[in-house]
PDB file of C-alpha atoms in Angstrom:
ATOM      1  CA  UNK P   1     -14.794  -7.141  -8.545  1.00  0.00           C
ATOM      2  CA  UNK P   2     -16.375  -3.666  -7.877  1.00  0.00           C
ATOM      3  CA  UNK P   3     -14.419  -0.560  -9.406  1.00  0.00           C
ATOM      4  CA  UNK P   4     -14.111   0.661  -5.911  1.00  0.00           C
ATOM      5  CA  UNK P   5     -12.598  -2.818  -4.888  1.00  0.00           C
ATOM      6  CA  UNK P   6     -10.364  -2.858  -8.351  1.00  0.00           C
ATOM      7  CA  UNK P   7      -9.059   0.571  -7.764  1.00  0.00           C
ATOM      8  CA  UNK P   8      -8.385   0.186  -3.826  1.00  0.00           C
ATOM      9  CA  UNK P   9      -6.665  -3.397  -4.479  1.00  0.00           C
ATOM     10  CA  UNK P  10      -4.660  -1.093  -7.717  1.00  0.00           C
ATOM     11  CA  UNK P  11      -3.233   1.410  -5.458  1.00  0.00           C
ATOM     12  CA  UNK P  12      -2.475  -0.762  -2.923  1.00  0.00           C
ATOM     13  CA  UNK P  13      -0.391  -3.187  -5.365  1.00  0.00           C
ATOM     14  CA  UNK P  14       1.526  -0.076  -6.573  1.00  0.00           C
ATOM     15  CA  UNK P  15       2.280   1.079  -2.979  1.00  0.00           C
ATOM     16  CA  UNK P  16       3.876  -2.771  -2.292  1.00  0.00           C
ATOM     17  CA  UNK P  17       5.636  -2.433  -5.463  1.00  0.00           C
ATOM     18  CA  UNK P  18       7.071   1.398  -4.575  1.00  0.00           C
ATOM     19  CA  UNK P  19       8.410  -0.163  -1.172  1.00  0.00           C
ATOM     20  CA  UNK P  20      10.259  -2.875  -2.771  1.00  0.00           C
ATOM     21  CA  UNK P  21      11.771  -0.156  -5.444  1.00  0.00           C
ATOM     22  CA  UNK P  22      12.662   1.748  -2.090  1.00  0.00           C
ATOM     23  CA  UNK P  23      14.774  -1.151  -1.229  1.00  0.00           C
ATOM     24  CA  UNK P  24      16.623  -1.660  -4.296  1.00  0.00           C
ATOM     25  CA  UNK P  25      20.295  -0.197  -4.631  1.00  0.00           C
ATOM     26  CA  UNK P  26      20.811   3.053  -6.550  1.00  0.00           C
ATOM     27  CA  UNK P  27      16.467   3.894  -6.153  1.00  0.00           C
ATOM     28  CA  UNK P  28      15.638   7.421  -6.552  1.00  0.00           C
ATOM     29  CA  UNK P  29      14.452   8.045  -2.896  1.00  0.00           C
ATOM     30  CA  UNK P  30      13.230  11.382  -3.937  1.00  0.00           C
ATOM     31  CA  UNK P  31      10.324   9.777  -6.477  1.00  0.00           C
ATOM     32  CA  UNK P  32       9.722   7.167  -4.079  1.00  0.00           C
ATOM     33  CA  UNK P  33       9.043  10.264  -1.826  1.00  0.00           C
ATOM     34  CA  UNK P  34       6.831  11.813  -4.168  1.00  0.00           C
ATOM     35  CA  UNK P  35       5.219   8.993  -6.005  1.00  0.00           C
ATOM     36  CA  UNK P  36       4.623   7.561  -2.315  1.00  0.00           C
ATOM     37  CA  UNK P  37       3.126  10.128  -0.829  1.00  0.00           C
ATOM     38  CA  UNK P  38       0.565  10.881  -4.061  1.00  0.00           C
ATOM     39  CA  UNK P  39      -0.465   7.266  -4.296  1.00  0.00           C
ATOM     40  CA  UNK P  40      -1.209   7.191  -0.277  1.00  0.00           C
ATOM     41  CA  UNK P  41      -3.198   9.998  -0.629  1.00  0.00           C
ATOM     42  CA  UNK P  42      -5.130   8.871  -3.947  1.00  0.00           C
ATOM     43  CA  UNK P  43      -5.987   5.402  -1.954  1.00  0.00           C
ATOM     44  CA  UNK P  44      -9.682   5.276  -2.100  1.00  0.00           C
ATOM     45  CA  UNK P  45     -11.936   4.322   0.712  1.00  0.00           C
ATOM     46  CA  UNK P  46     -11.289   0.386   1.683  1.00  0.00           C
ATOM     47  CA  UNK P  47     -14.137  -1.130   0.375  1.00  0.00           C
ATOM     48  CA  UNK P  48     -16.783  -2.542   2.852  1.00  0.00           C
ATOM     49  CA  UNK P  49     -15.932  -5.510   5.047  1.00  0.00           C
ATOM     50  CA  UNK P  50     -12.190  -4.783   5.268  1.00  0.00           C
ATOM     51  CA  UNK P  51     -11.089  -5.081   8.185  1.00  0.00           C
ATOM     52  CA  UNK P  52      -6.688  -3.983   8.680  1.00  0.00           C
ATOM     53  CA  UNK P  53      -6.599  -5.503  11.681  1.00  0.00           C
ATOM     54  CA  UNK P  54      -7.479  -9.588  10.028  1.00  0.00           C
ATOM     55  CA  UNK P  55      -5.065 -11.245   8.660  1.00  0.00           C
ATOM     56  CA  UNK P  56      -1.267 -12.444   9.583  1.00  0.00           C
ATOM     57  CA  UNK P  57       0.773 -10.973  12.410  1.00  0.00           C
ATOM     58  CA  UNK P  58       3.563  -9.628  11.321  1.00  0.00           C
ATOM     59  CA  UNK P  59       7.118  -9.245  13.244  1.00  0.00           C
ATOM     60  CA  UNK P  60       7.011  -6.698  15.621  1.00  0.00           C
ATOM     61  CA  UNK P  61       3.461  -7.274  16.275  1.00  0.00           C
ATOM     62  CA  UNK P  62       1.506  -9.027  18.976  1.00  0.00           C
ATOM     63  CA  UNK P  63       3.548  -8.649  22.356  1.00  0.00           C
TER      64      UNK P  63
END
């Protein structure tokens, strides 16, 4: 795997694991805040070919 593919795939695997922290009783909303915001703002360019659009729908989406 590239670096740029390793550290794009990194950051997003921390952001999935920070939302399920979020959800977890007695989390510390204010460094999910912070820690959120940093890593969303740290995520590298998606590496070529990605496309957000492929992959499963999701409730909520597709009307």
């Amino acid at each position: 795997m590239c670096p740029r593919c390793e550290d794009f795939a990194r950051t997003v695997a921390l952001l999935g694991d920070l939302a399920l922290y979020a959800h977890t009783d007695g989390a510390d909303l204010d460094f999910v805040d912070a820690v959120g915001s940093c890593l969303a703002v740290s995520l590298p360019e998606p590496p070529p070919g990605f496309d957000p659009n492929e992959g499963p729908e999701y409730p909520g989406q597709g009307w």
